[in-house]
CSV table of C-alpha atoms in Angstrom, one decimal:
chain,number,residue,atom,x,y,z
A,1,MET,CA,-33.7,-4.1,11.3
A,2,ALA,CA,-31.1,-1.3,11.9
A,3,TYR,CA,-29.5,0.1,9.2
A,4,ARG,CA,-25.5,-0.4,8.6
A,5,THR,CA,-23.6,3.0,7.9
A,6,VAL,CA,-20.7,2.2,5.4
A,7,LEU,CA,-18.3,4.9,5.5
A,8,VAL,CA,-15.8,5.2,2.7
A,9,VAL,CA,-12.3,7.0,2.9
A,10,LEU,CA,-11.5,9.0,-0.4
A,11,PHE,CA,-8.1,11.0,-1.0
A,12,ASP,CA,-6.3,11.8,-4.0
A,13,GLY,CA,-5.2,9.1,-6.3
A,14,VAL,CA,-7.9,6.8,-5.0
A,15,GLN,CA,-8.8,3.9,-7.5
A,16,SER,CA,-12.2,4.7,-8.7
A,17,LEU,CA,-13.6,1.1,-9.0
A,18,ASP,CA,-12.2,0.4,-5.4
A,19,VAL,CA,-15.0,3.1,-4.3
A,20,THR,CA,-17.7,2.4,-6.8
A,21,GLY,CA,-17.6,-1.4,-6.9
A,22,PRO,CA,-18.4,-1.9,-3.3
A,23,VAL,CA,-20.7,1.0,-3.0
A,24,GLU,CA,-22.8,-0.6,-6.0
A,25,VAL,CA,-23.3,-3.4,-4.3
A,26,PHE,CA,-24.3,-1.9,-0.7
A,27,THR,CA,-26.4,0.3,-2.5
A,28,GLY,CA,-27.8,-2.6,-4.7
A,29,ALA,CA,-28.5,-4.4,-1.5
A,30,ASP,CA,-30.5,-1.4,-0.3
A,31,ILE,CA,-32.4,-1.2,-3.4
A,32,GLN,CA,-33.5,-5.1,-3.2
A,33,ALA,CA,-34.6,-4.2,0.2
A,34,GLY,CA,-37.1,-1.8,-1.1
A,35,GLU,CA,-36.4,1.1,1.0
A,36,PRO,CA,-33.6,3.3,0.8
A,37,GLY,CA,-31.4,3.4,3.7
A,38,GLU,CA,-33.2,0.5,5.1
A,39,THR,CA,-30.1,-1.9,5.1
A,40,TYR,CA,-27.3,0.4,4.4
A,41,ARG,CA,-26.3,4.0,4.3
A,42,ILE,CA,-23.4,5.0,2.2
A,43,ARG,CA,-21.1,7.9,3.3
A,44,THR,CA,-18.0,9.2,1.8
A,45,ALA,CA,-15.5,11.7,3.2
A,46,SER,CA,-12.0,12.9,2.6
A,47,LEU,CA,-9.5,14.6,4.8
A,48,ASP,CA,-11.2,18.3,4.5
A,49,GLY,CA,-14.5,17.2,2.8
A,50,ALA,CA,-12.9,18.6,-0.5
A,51,PRO,CA,-13.5,16.7,-3.7
A,52,VAL,CA,-10.7,14.4,-4.8
A,53,ARG,CA,-9.4,13.2,-8.2
A,54,THR,CA,-9.2,9.5,-8.6
A,55,SER,CA,-6.3,7.8,-10.4
A,56,SER,CA,-8.0,7.6,-13.6
A,57,GLY,CA,-8.8,11.2,-13.6
A,58,LEU,CA,-12.7,11.2,-12.3
A,59,THR,CA,-13.7,13.8,-9.5
A,60,LEU,CA,-15.6,12.4,-6.6
A,61,VAL,CA,-17.2,14.8,-4.0
A,62,PRO,CA,-17.5,13.4,-0.8
A,63,ASP,CA,-20.4,13.9,1.6
A,64,HIS,CA,-18.3,14.8,4.7
A,65,ALA,CA,-15.0,15.9,5.9
A,66,LEU,CA,-13.3,12.9,8.0
A,67,ALA,CA,-13.4,14.8,11.2
A,68,GLU,CA,-17.2,15.3,10.6
A,69,ALA,CA,-18.2,11.7,9.4
A,70,PRO,CA,-20.6,9.7,11.2
A,71,ALA,CA,-19.6,6.8,13.1
A,72,PRO,CA,-19.7,3.9,10.8
A,73,HIS,CA,-20.6,0.2,11.2
A,74,SER,CA,-18.3,-0.7,8.1
A,75,LEU,CA,-15.2,1.6,7.7
A,76,LEU,CA,-13.9,0.8,3.9
A,77,VAL,CA,-10.5,2.0,2.6
A,78,PRO,CA,-10.0,1.7,-1.0
A,79,GLY,CA,-6.7,1.6,-2.6
A,80,GLY,CA,-5.1,3.3,-5.5
A,81,ARG,CA,-1.8,5.4,-6.5
A,82,GLY,CA,-3.0,7.5,-3.4
A,83,THR,CA,-1.8,4.9,-0.8
A,84,ARG,CA,2.0,5.3,-2.1
A,85,ASP,CA,2.5,8.5,-0.3
A,86,PRO,CA,-0.5,9.1,2.2
A,87,ASP,CA,-1.2,12.4,3.8
A,88,PRO,CA,0.0,11.5,7.7
A,89,ARG,CA,-3.3,13.0,8.9
A,90,VAL,CA,-5.4,10.4,7.0
A,91,ILE,CA,-3.3,7.8,8.7
A,92,ASP,CA,-4.0,9.6,12.2
A,93,TRP,CA,-7.5,9.5,11.6
A,94,LEU,CA,-7.8,5.7,10.7
A,95,ARG,CA,-5.6,5.1,13.6
A,96,GLU,CA,-8.1,7.0,16.1
A,97,HIS,CA,-11.2,5.8,14.5
A,98,GLY,CA,-10.6,2.5,13.2
A,99,PRO,CA,-10.7,0.6,16.2
A,100,ARG,CA,-14.1,2.2,16.8
A,101,ALA,CA,-15.8,0.6,13.8
A,102,ASP,CA,-17.6,-2.7,14.1
A,103,ARG,CA,-15.8,-3.9,10.9
A,104,LEU,CA,-12.7,-2.7,8.9
A,105,VAL,CA,-12.8,-3.3,5.2
A,106,SER,CA,-9.8,-2.7,2.5
A,107,VAL,CA,-9.9,-2.8,-1.0
A,108,CYS,CA,-6.6,-3.4,-3.0
A,109,THR,CA,-3.9,-1.3,-1.5
A,110,GLY,CA,-6.0,0.1,0.8
A,111,ALA,CA,-4.5,-2.5,3.2
A,112,ILE,CA,-1.3,-0.6,3.1
A,113,LEU,CA,-3.3,2.4,4.9
A,114,LEU,CA,-4.7,0.3,7.7
A,115,ALA,CA,-1.2,-1.1,8.2
A,116,GLU,CA,0.3,2.4,8.4
A,117,ALA,CA,-2.2,3.1,11.1
A,118,GLY,CA,-1.5,-0.2,13.0
A,119,LEU,CA,-4.6,-1.9,12.6
A,120,LEU,CA,-3.6,-4.9,10.9
A,121,ASP,CA,-1.0,-6.2,13.4
A,122,GLY,CA,-1.4,-10.1,14.2
A,123,ARG,CA,-4.0,-10.3,11.4
A,124,ARG,CA,-3.9,-12.3,8.1
A,125,VAL,CA,-4.7,-10.2,5.1
A,126,THR,CA,-4.2,-9.9,1.5
A,127,THR,CA,-4.1,-7.1,-0.8
A,128,HIS,CA,-3.3,-6.6,-4.5
A,129,TRP,CA,-0.6,-9.4,-5.7
A,130,ALA,CA,1.7,-6.6,-6.8
A,131,TYR,CA,2.2,-5.1,-3.4
A,132,CYS,CA,2.0,-8.2,-1.3
A,133,ASP,CA,5.9,-8.5,-0.6
A,134,ARG,CA,6.0,-4.6,0.0
A,135,LEU,CA,3.2,-5.1,2.7
A,136,ALA,CA,5.0,-7.9,4.4
A,137,ARG,CA,8.3,-6.3,4.2
A,138,ASP,CA,7.1,-3.0,5.9
A,139,HIS,CA,5.0,-4.6,8.4
A,140,PRO,CA,6.5,-8.1,9.7
A,141,ALA,CA,3.6,-8.1,12.5
A,142,ILE,CA,1.2,-8.6,9.6
A,143,GLU,CA,0.8,-12.2,7.9
A,144,VAL,CA,0.2,-11.5,4.3
A,145,ASP,CA,-1.2,-14.0,2.2
A,146,PRO,CA,-0.7,-13.4,-1.5
A,147,ASP,CA,-3.1,-15.9,-3.2
A,148,PRO,CA,-6.6,-15.2,-2.1
A,149,ILE,CA,-8.9,-12.6,-3.6
A,150,TYR,CA,-9.9,-11.7,0.0
A,151,VAL,CA,-9.5,-12.8,3.5
A,152,ARG,CA,-11.5,-12.5,6.4
A,153,ASP,CA,-9.6,-12.3,9.9
A,154,GLY,CA,-12.3,-11.3,12.4
A,155,HIS,CA,-13.9,-8.1,12.1
A,156,VAL,CA,-11.2,-7.2,9.5
A,157,ALA,CA,-11.7,-8.0,5.8
A,158,THR,CA,-9.2,-7.4,3.2
A,159,SER,CA,-9.5,-8.0,-0.8
A,160,ALA,CA,-7.0,-8.1,-3.5
A,161,GLY,CA,-6.9,-6.0,-6.7
A,162,VAL,CA,-9.8,-3.5,-8.0
A,163,THR,CA,-12.9,-6.0,-8.9
A,164,ALA,CA,-11.9,-8.3,-5.9
A,165,GLY,CA,-13.7,-5.4,-3.8
A,166,ILE,CA,-16.9,-6.3,-5.4
A,167,ASP,CA,-16.5,-10.1,-4.4
A,168,LEU,CA,-15.6,-9.2,-1.1
A,169,ALA,CA,-18.7,-6.5,-0.7
A,170,LEU,CA,-21.1,-9.3,-2.0
A,171,ALA,CA,-19.7,-11.8,0.7
A,172,LEU,CA,-20.2,-9.3,3.2
A,173,VAL,CA,-23.9,-8.6,2.0
A,174,GLU,CA,-24.7,-12.2,2.1
A,175,GLU,CA,-23.3,-12.4,5.8
A,176,ASP,CA,-25.5,-9.3,6.7
A,177,LEU,CA,-28.7,-10.1,5.0
A,178,GLY,CA,-28.3,-13.8,3.6
A,179,ARG,CA,-27.6,-15.6,0.2
A,180,ASP,CA,-30.6,-14.6,-1.3
A,181,ALA,CA,-29.9,-10.8,-0.9
A,182,ALA,CA,-26.4,-11.2,-2.1
A,183,LEU,CA,-27.8,-13.2,-5.2
A,184,SER,CA,-30.2,-10.5,-5.9
A,185,VAL,CA,-27.3,-8.0,-6.0
A,186,ALA,CA,-25.2,-10.2,-8.3
A,187,ARG,CA,-27.9,-10.7,-10.6
A,188,TYR,CA,-28.5,-7.0,-10.9
A,189,LEU,CA,-25.0,-6.2,-11.4
A,190,VAL,CA,-24.5,-9.1,-13.9
A,191,VAL,CA,-21.7,-10.7,-11.9
A,192,PHE,CA,-20.8,-13.9,-10.2
A,193,LEU,CA,-22.8,-14.1,-6.7
A,194,ARG,CA,-19.5,-14.2,-5.6
A,195,ARG,CA,-16.1,-15.9,-6.1
A,196,PRO,CA,-15.1,-17.7,-3.0
A,197,GLY,CA,-12.4,-15.8,-0.9
A,198,ASN,CA,-9.9,-18.6,-1.1
A,199,GLN,CA,-9.9,-18.5,-4.9
A,200,ALA,CA,-6.6,-17.3,-6.3
A,201,GLN,CA,-6.0,-14.0,-7.6
A,202,PHE,CA,-4.8,-15.7,-10.8
A,203,SER,CA,-6.6,-18.4,-12.7
A,204,ALA,CA,-4.2,-20.7,-14.2
A,205,GLN,CA,-4.2,-19.0,-17.5
A,206,LEU,CA,-3.3,-15.5,-15.6
A,207,SER,CA,-0.6,-17.3,-13.6
A,208,ALA,CA,1.0,-18.4,-16.9
A,209,GLN,CA,2.1,-16.1,-19.6
A,210,THR,CA,0.0,-16.5,-22.8
A,211,ALA,CA,2.0,-18.3,-25.5
A,212,ARG,CA,2.6,-16.0,-28.7
A,213,ARG,CA,2.1,-18.7,-31.1
A,214,GLU,CA,-1.4,-19.5,-31.9
A,215,PRO,CA,-1.3,-23.5,-31.9
A,216,LEU,CA,0.2,-23.2,-28.3
A,217,ARG,CA,-2.7,-20.6,-27.3
A,218,GLU,CA,-4.9,-23.1,-28.8
A,219,VAL,CA,-3.2,-25.8,-26.5
A,220,GLN,CA,-3.7,-23.6,-23.3
A,221,HIS,CA,-7.7,-23.0,-23.9
A,222,TRP,CA,-7.9,-26.5,-24.7
A,223,ILE,CA,-6.3,-27.8,-21.3
A,224,THR,CA,-8.4,-25.2,-19.5
A,225,GLU,CA,-11.7,-26.3,-21.0
A,226,HIS,CA,-11.0,-30.0,-21.2
A,227,PRO,CA,-9.1,-31.0,-17.6
A,228,GLY,CA,-10.5,-34.6,-17.7
A,229,GLU,CA,-9.1,-35.3,-21.3
A,230,ASP,CA,-5.7,-37.0,-22.0
A,231,LEU,CA,-3.3,-34.5,-21.4
A,232,CYS,CA,0.2,-36.0,-21.7
A,233,VAL,CA,2.7,-34.1,-23.6
A,234,GLU,CA,2.2,-36.5,-26.7
A,235,SER,CA,-1.5,-35.6,-26.9
A,236,LEU,CA,-0.9,-32.1,-26.5
A,237,ALA,CA,2.0,-32.1,-29.0
A,238,ALA,CA,-0.4,-33.7,-31.6
A,239,ARG,CA,-3.1,-31.1,-31.0
A,240,ALA,CA,-0.4,-28.5,-31.6
A,241,ARG,CA,1.1,-30.2,-34.5
A,242,LEU,CA,4.7,-30.4,-33.2
A,243,SER,CA,6.9,-33.1,-32.0
A,244,PRO,CA,6.6,-33.7,-28.1
A,245,ARG,CA,10.3,-32.4,-27.7
A,246,HIS,CA,9.8,-29.5,-29.5
A,247,PHE,CA,6.3,-28.6,-27.9
A,248,ALA,CA,7.5,-29.2,-24.4
A,249,ARG,CA,10.5,-26.8,-25.0
A,250,ALA,CA,8.3,-24.1,-26.9
A,251,PHE,CA,5.5,-24.4,-24.2
A,252,GLN,CA,7.8,-23.6,-21.3
A,253,SER,CA,9.4,-21.1,-23.4
A,254,GLU,CA,6.4,-19.0,-24.1
A,255,THR,CA,4.5,-19.6,-21.1
A,256,GLY,CA,6.9,-19.8,-18.2
A,257,MET,CA,5.6,-23.3,-17.1
A,258,THR,CA,6.0,-27.0,-18.3
A,259,PRO,CA,2.9,-28.8,-19.9
A,260,GLY,CA,2.9,-30.9,-16.7
A,261,ARG,CA,2.8,-28.1,-14.4
A,262,TYR,CA,0.2,-26.1,-16.4
A,263,VAL,CA,-1.8,-29.3,-16.4
A,264,ASP,CA,-1.5,-29.7,-12.9
A,265,THR,CA,-2.4,-26.2,-11.8
A,266,VAL,CA,-5.8,-26.4,-14.5
A,267,ARG,CA,-6.8,-29.7,-12.7
A,268,LEU,CA,-6.6,-28.5,-9.2
A,269,GLU,CA,-8.2,-25.2,-10.0
A,270,HIS,CA,-10.9,-27.2,-11.7
A,271,ALA,CA,-11.4,-29.5,-8.7
A,272,ARG,CA,-11.3,-26.7,-6.2
A,273,ARG,CA,-14.3,-24.8,-7.9
A,274,LEU,CA,-16.4,-28.0,-8.1
A,275,LEU,CA,-15.7,-28.7,-4.4
A,276,GLU,CA,-16.6,-25.2,-3.6
A,277,ASP,CA,-19.5,-24.5,-5.7
A,278,THR,CA,-21.3,-27.7,-6.3
A,279,THR,CA,-22.6,-31.0,-4.3
A,280,GLU,CA,-20.8,-33.5,-6.7
A,281,GLY,CA,-18.9,-36.2,-5.0
A,282,VAL,CA,-15.3,-36.4,-4.7
A,283,GLU,CA,-15.3,-39.5,-7.1
A,284,GLN,CA,-17.2,-37.6,-9.8
A,285,ILE,CA,-15.3,-34.3,-9.4
A,286,ALA,CA,-11.8,-36.6,-9.4
A,287,ARG,CA,-12.8,-38.3,-12.9
A,288,SER,CA,-14.2,-34.9,-14.5
A,289,SER,CA,-10.9,-33.0,-13.2
A,290,GLY,CA,-8.6,-35.5,-14.9
A,291,TYR,CA,-7.2,-37.1,-11.6
A,292,GLY,CA,-8.7,-40.8,-12.2
A,293,THR,CA,-9.3,-41.8,-8.9
A,294,PRO,CA,-10.1,-39.9,-5.5
A,295,GLU,CA,-6.8,-40.9,-4.1
A,296,ALA,CA,-4.8,-39.5,-6.9
A,297,MET,CA,-7.0,-36.2,-6.2
A,298,ARG,CA,-6.1,-36.3,-2.4
A,299,ARG,CA,-2.7,-36.6,-3.1
A,300,ALA,CA,-2.4,-33.8,-5.2
A,301,PHE,CA,-4.6,-31.5,-2.7
A,302,ILE,CA,-2.5,-32.4,0.3
A,303,ARG,CA,0.6,-31.8,-1.7
A,304,THR,CA,-0.2,-28.3,-3.0
A,305,LEU,CA,-3.0,-27.0,-0.2
A,306,GLY,CA,-2.1,-29.1,2.7
A,307,SER,CA,-5.7,-30.6,3.1
A,308,ALA,CA,-7.5,-33.4,1.5
A,309,PRO,CA,-10.6,-32.7,-0.6
A,310,ALA,CA,-13.1,-33.5,2.0
A,311,GLU,CA,-11.4,-31.2,4.4
A,312,TYR,CA,-11.2,-28.2,1.7
A,313,ARG,CA,-14.8,-28.5,1.0
A,314,ARG,CA,-15.7,-28.4,4.7
A,315,ARG,CA,-13.5,-25.2,5.2
A,316,PHE,CA,-14.4,-23.4,1.8
A,317,ARG,CA,-18.0,-24.2,0.7
A,318,PRO,CA,-20.5,-21.4,1.5
A,319,THR,CA,-22.9,-22.7,4.0
A,320,PRO,CA,-26.4,-22.6,2.6
A,321,ALA,CA,-28.9,-19.9,3.9
A,322,LYS,CA,-31.4,-21.2,6.5
């Protein structure tokens, strides 16, 4: 099998984990294969070949100047503070060389550099949640989806912030080398095999604010860990030792969500994960997620996601390696 060259573009202000996370994944795949350089050859390049200083203060020494870098199979553009005011020469290089790559990959705000180079027009992409509005505003020809942790559109792959680059890199390894190879790398790095790309950038607990008071925080954790339980306001209020009216008002004030909306979000997230990661039947998932019946879960999925659970599973559950 021919190796694939992965070229990582470096610049001052790059986010170090945007670089090292995917690089560790691709290097791990190479190690698992048993021969260095057999599957992936990682190369880094900066504008002039000079060392760059990351946003955290680390110094990275590139292998090449961009003008002398080898033609890549996968061109990876990380993000970081350096994407806010990029050197025009980096954009020019991406504009010229990006179309020649078999695969364009961005991590976090690296999507901004690809967009500036005109390489994302007509594509569905994502980036760090804090920059999705800016990307959509500055580049109306791009469809920006703020929810997923990564998005694949043809040969273009974009990911959300920081650690999502690891998830995307694992997905690319699975595509290139199969699920067993990706699983071996994930085990070596002690991470999940991969979170599905459609998984939200925020879990229910991150979407909501964390309550200040301990009883309300405990209720938040209880909801997340027990989506199939009785989660009516009266039951939750009793757990927090508050009256239902006081509980509902305090919960919304401190989390930014009503108890009902928080419960709905947790249950939907739980059901999505089971559909993506297990072979459990829809009826069983509906019960364990707190919907009670498949029809109630179907209505929730259509209302929020625009597709029924069975269709959602067909679209998003990873296909087992043959």
